[in-house]
Coordinates of C-alpha atoms in Angstrom, one line a residue:
X1 CA 49.9 45.0 121.1
X2 CA 49.9 41.4 119.4
X3 CA 53.1 40.7 116.8
X4 CA 51.0 40.9 113.8
X5 CA 49.7 44.0 114.6
X6 CA 52.9 45.4 115.3
X7 CA 54.4 44.1 112.4
X8 CA 52.4 42.8 109.9
X9 CA 51.2 44.1 106.8
X10 CA 49.2 47.9 106.4
X11 CA 48.1 49.2 103.5
X12 CA 49.5 52.7 102.4
X13 CA 47.4 55.0 101.5
X14 CA 47.7 58.1 99.9
X15 CA 45.5 60.1 102.4
X16 CA 47.9 62.0 105.4
X17 CA 44.9 61.1 107.6
X18 CA 44.6 57.3 106.7
X19 CA 48.7 57.5 106.7
X20 CA 48.2 58.6 110.0
X21 CA 45.8 56.6 111.3
X22 CA 47.9 53.4 110.0
X23 CA 51.1 54.3 112.1
X24 CA 52.2 52.2 114.8
X25 CA 51.0 54.1 117.4
X26 CA 52.8 51.7 119.7
X27 CA 56.3 52.7 118.7
X28 CA 54.8 56.9 119.4
X29 CA 54.1 56.0 122.9
X30 CA 57.2 54.6 123.5
X31 CA 59.3 57.1 122.5
X32 CA 57.2 59.2 124.7
X33 CA 57.7 56.7 127.9
X34 CA 61.1 57.5 127.1
X35 CA 60.9 61.4 126.8
X36 CA 58.8 61.2 130.1
X37 CA 62.0 59.5 132.3
X38 CA 63.8 62.1 130.8
X39 CA 61.4 65.1 132.6
X40 CA 61.6 63.2 135.7
X41 CA 65.4 62.9 135.7
X42 CA 65.2 66.7 135.2
X43 CA 63.2 67.4 137.4
X44 CA 65.1 65.3 140.4
X45 CA 68.5 66.8 138.9
X46 CA 66.5 70.6 139.0
X47 CA 66.1 69.4 143.2
X48 CA 62.5 68.9 142.8
X49 CA 61.3 71.8 140.1
X50 CA 60.0 71.7 136.9
X51 CA 62.4 74.9 136.3
X52 CA 64.7 75.3 134.6
X53 CA 65.1 72.0 132.9
X54 CA 62.0 70.0 132.7
X55 CA 59.5 72.0 131.7
X56 CA 61.5 73.4 128.9
X57 CA 62.5 70.0 127.3
X58 CA 58.6 68.7 127.6
X59 CA 57.6 71.9 125.4
X60 CA 60.5 70.6 122.9
X61 CA 59.5 67.5 123.0
X62 CA 55.7 68.4 122.0
X63 CA 56.2 70.7 119.1
X64 CA 59.1 67.5 118.6
X65 CA 56.5 64.8 118.6
X66 CA 54.3 67.4 116.0
X67 CA 57.0 67.7 113.9
X68 CA 58.0 63.2 113.8
X69 CA 53.9 62.7 112.9
X70 CA 54.2 64.8 110.0
X71 CA 58.0 63.4 108.5
X72 CA 56.1 59.9 109.2
X73 CA 53.0 60.3 107.0
X74 CA 55.4 61.8 104.2
X75 CA 55.1 60.3 101.2
X76 CA 58.8 58.1 101.2
X77 CA 59.3 59.4 97.2
X78 CA 59.8 62.8 99.1
X79 CA 62.4 62.0 101.2
X80 CA 64.3 60.2 98.3
X81 CA 63.9 62.6 96.0
X82 CA 65.2 65.3 99.4
X83 CA 67.8 63.1 100.4
X84 CA 70.8 64.9 98.8
X85 CA 69.0 68.4 99.5
X86 CA 69.2 67.7 103.1
X87 CA 72.9 66.7 102.8
X88 CA 73.7 70.4 101.2
X89 CA 71.6 71.9 103.5
X90 CA 73.7 70.2 106.4
X91 CA 76.8 70.8 105.1
X92 CA 75.5 75.1 104.3
X93 CA 74.7 75.1 108.4
X94 CA 77.9 73.4 109.3
X95 CA 79.6 76.0 107.4
X96 CA 76.8 78.6 108.8
X97 CA 78.9 77.3 112.4
X98 CA 82.2 78.0 111.4
X99 CA 81.1 81.9 110.6
X100 CA 78.4 82.6 112.8
X101 CA 78.7 79.8 115.5
X102 CA 78.0 80.8 118.6
X103 CA 80.9 79.0 121.2
X104 CA 80.2 76.8 124.7
X105 CA 81.8 73.6 126.4
X106 CA 84.9 74.4 124.3
X107 CA 84.1 74.6 120.7
X108 CA 82.2 76.3 118.1
X109 CA 79.1 74.2 117.5
X110 CA 75.6 75.7 117.7
X111 CA 74.0 78.0 116.0
X112 CA 71.4 80.8 117.5
X113 CA 68.0 80.4 115.9
X114 CA 66.2 82.2 118.9
X115 CA 63.6 79.3 120.6
X116 CA 66.7 77.4 120.8
X117 CA 70.7 76.5 120.0
X118 CA 71.0 74.3 116.7
X119 CA 73.6 71.9 116.9
X120 CA 73.9 71.1 112.9
X121 CA 76.4 68.3 113.8
X122 CA 73.7 66.5 115.1
X123 CA 71.5 66.7 111.8
X124 CA 74.0 66.0 110.0
X125 CA 74.5 62.4 111.1
X126 CA 70.5 62.2 109.3
X127 CA 71.4 63.5 106.2
X128 CA 74.5 61.3 106.1
X129 CA 72.4 58.0 106.1
X130 CA 69.5 59.4 103.6
X131 CA 72.2 60.9 101.2
X132 CA 74.0 57.4 100.8
X133 CA 70.9 55.4 101.2
X134 CA 69.7 57.9 97.9
X135 CA 73.1 56.7 96.5
X136 CA 73.1 52.4 96.6
X137 CA 69.6 53.0 95.9
X138 CA 68.9 51.1 92.7
X139 CA 72.4 49.9 92.7
X140 CA 73.0 46.0 91.8
X141 CA 75.4 44.2 93.9
X142 CA 78.5 44.2 92.2
X143 CA 78.0 48.2 91.1
X144 CA 77.5 48.6 95.4
X145 CA 81.0 46.3 95.6
X146 CA 83.0 48.3 93.3
X147 CA 85.8 49.9 95.0
X148 CA 84.7 52.9 92.1
X149 CA 81.3 53.5 93.5
X150 CA 83.1 54.4 97.1
X151 CA 84.7 57.7 96.0
X152 CA 80.9 59.2 95.9
X153 CA 79.8 57.7 99.0
X154 CA 83.4 58.4 100.6
X155 CA 83.0 62.2 100.1
X156 CA 79.6 62.1 101.5
X157 CA 81.0 60.7 104.7
X158 CA 84.3 62.7 104.9
X159 CA 83.3 66.2 103.7
X160 CA 81.2 66.7 106.5
X161 CA 83.2 64.9 109.2
X162 CA 85.9 67.1 108.5
X163 CA 83.9 70.4 109.3
X164 CA 82.8 68.6 112.5
X165 CA 85.7 67.9 113.5
X166 CA 87.0 71.6 113.5
X167 CA 84.1 72.6 115.7
X168 CA 85.9 70.5 117.4
X169 CA 83.3 67.5 118.2
X170 CA 85.2 64.3 117.9
X171 CA 82.3 62.5 119.4
X172 CA 79.9 63.4 116.8
X173 CA 82.4 63.0 114.2
X174 CA 82.9 59.3 115.1
X175 CA 79.0 58.9 115.2
X176 CA 78.9 60.1 111.8
X177 CA 81.3 58.1 110.5
X178 CA 80.1 54.8 112.2
X179 CA 76.5 55.7 110.5
X180 CA 78.3 55.7 107.0
X181 CA 80.2 52.2 107.5
X182 CA 77.0 51.1 108.6
X183 CA 75.1 52.3 105.4
X184 CA 78.0 50.7 103.7
X185 CA 77.9 47.2 105.4
X186 CA 74.1 47.1 104.7
X187 CA 74.9 48.2 101.1
X188 CA 76.7 45.1 100.6
X189 CA 80.5 46.4 100.6
X190 CA 82.5 43.1 100.7
X191 CA 84.0 42.4 104.8
X192 CA 87.9 42.6 103.5
X193 CA 87.5 46.3 103.1
X194 CA 86.0 46.7 106.5
X195 CA 88.8 45.0 108.2
X196 CA 91.0 46.6 105.7
X197 CA 89.9 50.3 107.6
X198 CA 90.2 48.8 110.9
X199 CA 93.6 48.0 110.2
X200 CA 94.3 51.1 108.8
X201 CA 92.9 53.2 111.5
X202 CA 94.7 50.8 113.9
X203 CA 98.0 51.8 112.5
X204 CA 97.2 55.4 112.1
X205 CA 96.6 55.8 115.9
X206 CA 99.9 57.2 116.7
X207 CA 99.9 60.0 114.1
X208 CA 96.3 60.8 115.2
X209 CA 97.5 61.1 118.7
X210 CA 99.9 63.8 117.7
X211 CA 96.9 66.0 116.2
X212 CA 94.5 65.3 118.9
X213 CA 93.8 68.4 120.8
X214 CA 95.2 68.4 125.0
X215 CA 92.1 67.7 126.5
X216 CA 91.2 65.1 124.0
X217 CA 94.5 63.3 124.7
X218 CA 93.2 64.0 128.9
X219 CA 89.8 62.3 127.7
X220 CA 92.1 59.2 126.7
X221 CA 94.6 59.1 129.2
X222 CA 91.6 59.4 131.9
X223 CA 89.5 56.6 130.6
X224 CA 92.6 54.5 131.0
X225 CA 93.2 55.3 134.4
X226 CA 91.2 57.5 135.8
X227 CA 92.7 57.2 139.6
X228 CA 95.8 58.9 138.6
X229 CA 93.7 62.3 138.8
X230 CA 90.4 61.5 140.8
X231 CA 90.2 65.1 141.5
X232 CA 90.8 66.6 138.9
X233 CA 90.6 64.7 135.2
X234 CA 89.6 61.8 136.4
X235 CA 86.6 63.0 139.0
X236 CA 83.5 63.3 136.4
X237 CA 83.9 59.3 135.7
X238 CA 84.8 58.8 139.4
X239 CA 81.8 60.2 140.6
X240 CA 79.8 58.2 137.9
X241 CA 80.9 55.1 138.8
X242 CA 80.1 56.0 142.6
X243 CA 76.8 56.7 141.7
X244 CA 76.0 53.6 139.7
X245 CA 77.1 51.8 142.0
X246 CA 75.1 53.1 145.0
X247 CA 71.9 53.2 143.5
X248 CA 71.8 48.9 143.9
X249 CA 69.5 46.6 142.4
X250 CA 66.7 48.8 142.9
X251 CA 67.7 52.7 143.8
X252 CA 67.5 55.1 146.4
X253 CA 64.1 56.5 145.1
X254 CA 63.2 59.2 143.3
X255 CA 65.0 62.7 144.4
X256 CA 66.7 60.4 147.1
X257 CA 70.1 60.3 144.9
X258 CA 73.0 61.2 147.0
X259 CA 75.5 62.0 144.5
X260 CA 73.3 64.1 142.3
X261 CA 70.7 65.8 144.7
X262 CA 74.5 66.6 146.4
X263 CA 75.6 68.1 143.9
X264 CA 78.9 65.7 143.4
X265 CA 78.0 64.4 140.1
X266 CA 78.8 67.2 136.7
X267 CA 76.9 67.7 133.8
X268 CA 74.0 65.6 135.7
X269 CA 71.4 67.0 133.4
X270 CA 72.9 66.2 130.2
X271 CA 75.7 63.8 129.1
X272 CA 75.9 61.9 132.6
X273 CA 71.9 62.3 133.4
X274 CA 71.8 58.1 133.0
X275 CA 73.9 58.0 136.1
X276 CA 70.8 60.0 138.3
X277 CA 68.4 57.3 136.5
X278 CA 70.4 54.5 137.5
X279 CA 71.1 55.8 141.0
X280 CA 67.4 56.6 142.2
X281 CA 66.0 53.7 140.6
X282 CA 68.9 50.7 140.3
X283 CA 69.8 48.6 138.2
X284 CA 65.9 47.6 137.5
X285 CA 65.1 50.9 136.6
X286 CA 68.0 51.5 134.3
X287 CA 67.4 47.7 132.3
X288 CA 63.8 48.8 131.7
X289 CA 65.1 52.4 130.3
X290 CA 67.1 50.3 127.9
X291 CA 64.7 47.6 127.0
X292 CA 62.5 50.9 126.0
X293 CA 65.5 51.5 124.0
X294 CA 65.9 48.2 122.5
X295 CA 62.2 48.5 121.4
X296 CA 62.1 51.1 119.3
X297 CA 65.1 50.8 117.5
X298 CA 64.6 46.8 117.2
X299 CA 61.3 48.1 115.4
X300 CA 63.7 50.5 112.9
X301 CA 65.9 47.4 112.2
X302 CA 62.3 45.2 111.7
X303 CA 61.0 47.3 109.2
X304 CA 64.4 48.1 107.2
X305 CA 64.7 44.4 106.8
X306 CA 60.9 43.9 105.8
X307 CA 60.8 47.2 103.1
X308 CA 60.6 46.4 99.5
X309 CA 63.0 49.2 98.2
X310 CA 66.6 49.4 98.7
X311 CA 66.3 53.1 99.7
X312 CA 64.0 52.5 102.5
X313 CA 65.9 49.5 103.7
X314 CA 69.1 51.5 104.2
X315 CA 67.7 54.3 105.6
X316 CA 65.6 52.7 108.1
X317 CA 68.4 50.4 108.9
X318 CA 71.2 53.1 108.8
X319 CA 69.0 55.2 110.7
X320 CA 68.4 52.6 113.3
X321 CA 71.9 51.8 113.9
X322 CA 72.7 55.2 114.9
X323 CA 70.2 56.0 117.2
X324 CA 71.8 52.9 118.6
X325 CA 75.3 54.4 118.6
X326 CA 73.5 57.2 120.4
X327 CA 72.6 55.2 123.5
X328 CA 75.2 52.6 123.5
X329 CA 78.4 55.3 123.4
X330 CA 76.5 56.6 126.2
X331 CA 76.1 54.5 128.6
X332 CA 79.3 52.9 128.0
X333 CA 80.7 56.0 128.5
X334 CA 79.3 56.9 132.2
X335 CA 80.2 53.1 133.1
X336 CA 83.9 54.1 132.1
X337 CA 84.0 51.8 129.3
X338 CA 84.8 54.6 126.6
X339 CA 86.5 57.8 126.8
X340 CA 84.3 60.7 127.9
X341 CA 83.3 62.1 124.3
X342 CA 80.2 64.1 124.7
X343 CA 78.0 62.0 123.5
X344 CA 74.4 62.9 124.7
X345 CA 71.5 60.0 125.8
X346 CA 68.7 61.2 123.4
X347 CA 65.3 62.2 124.7
X348 CA 66.7 61.7 128.3
X349 CA 69.6 64.1 128.0
X350 CA 68.7 68.0 128.2
X351 CA 69.4 69.4 125.0
X352 CA 66.8 70.4 121.4
X353 CA 69.3 68.9 119.3
X354 CA 70.2 65.6 120.6
X355 CA 65.8 65.2 121.0
X356 CA 65.7 66.8 117.1
X357 CA 67.8 64.5 115.7
X358 CA 65.9 61.5 117.2
X359 CA 62.4 62.5 116.5
X360 CA 63.3 63.4 113.0
X361 CA 65.1 60.0 112.4
X362 CA 62.6 57.8 113.9
X363 CA 59.6 59.7 111.7
X364 CA 61.6 58.9 108.8
X365 CA 61.8 55.5 109.9
X366 CA 58.0 55.5 110.8
X367 CA 57.6 56.6 107.4
X368 CA 59.6 53.8 105.8
X369 CA 57.5 51.2 108.2
X370 CA 54.2 52.5 106.2
X371 CA 55.8 53.0 102.9
X372 CA 57.4 49.9 103.2
X373 CA 55.7 47.7 100.7
X374 CA 56.0 50.2 97.9
X375 CA 58.4 50.1 95.2
X376 CA 60.4 53.0 94.3
X377 CA 62.3 53.2 90.7
X378 CA 65.7 52.9 90.3
X379 CA 66.2 56.7 90.3
X380 CA 63.6 57.3 92.2
X381 CA 61.4 58.9 89.9
X382 CA 58.0 57.8 91.1
X383 CA 56.5 54.0 91.5
X384 CA 58.0 51.6 89.7

């Protein structure tokens, strides 16, 4: 596929079928390739069986793929109008978790909706980006840099972050903050604000430490010295490093990973599935997977940069950075470069919420790509 075909101008049609035909199917194909890697890894960790994980993941992906295509062809004006309601719906789901949420893995984070357990905090990552992009749309450079303009964005981020932290889910709360900060950066806020925020966060670490739960403190201490308790708190990361190193350059072969097939690796199907990939397919296989992620995320950033509307630019850029954080944090986590915070590798780790979040986010990015030459009115009420 040539550069002009991938990134060149495309005519925006009102007919949804024509929009579907104008979609960048190369990006759709690459997303499918990443998902297929996930199916293969789940097949492997089940000992060479489609059940119970790979088959369920494939069924979820089929539904999510249809949803992504529907989202992609919807007029971007509707997504702009839906930005604040999406945030409100996400907040309502987080409040519902407080009341009727189901408990698992040490936290109350899920809503049981029958065919899957939904984690609303995952969807809130998208809603916060959409709401912030809507807020800064139509604001000029001086308005965006005004300190008075920070109150609403701060509330849009901090209210859901507080609810997510209560679940408790520190990793997702941090991702919401980082995704929101990315929007603030893209909106043109002065650099000194980010420097001041970094200094303030660093100064607050001793205070925050006092309020952290014991398991969160253990994760930080284990990250700093995993060898201190190799059979206890440090077991996960120690086994992960062994698996990563034993794969070598080309890997041990599909279904031949000793750490995974002999069940030395905990949480193989979710947070640590990248180690299974690296053990069986080596550095080459892991690098190819990361390149595929890089292509889809780079495309989102390019579409954001080339979008005519401020809302489209911020939404595509913010969602691309949020999806990048998923990949970067998971890979750094299993390599021992970050504390274990429970962030899955989207499209590859087993679980419906992370996959649904990725597919919705990428559907919105594709919508921005289709409508990147559309100019939105400052208040979002139709075309300018």
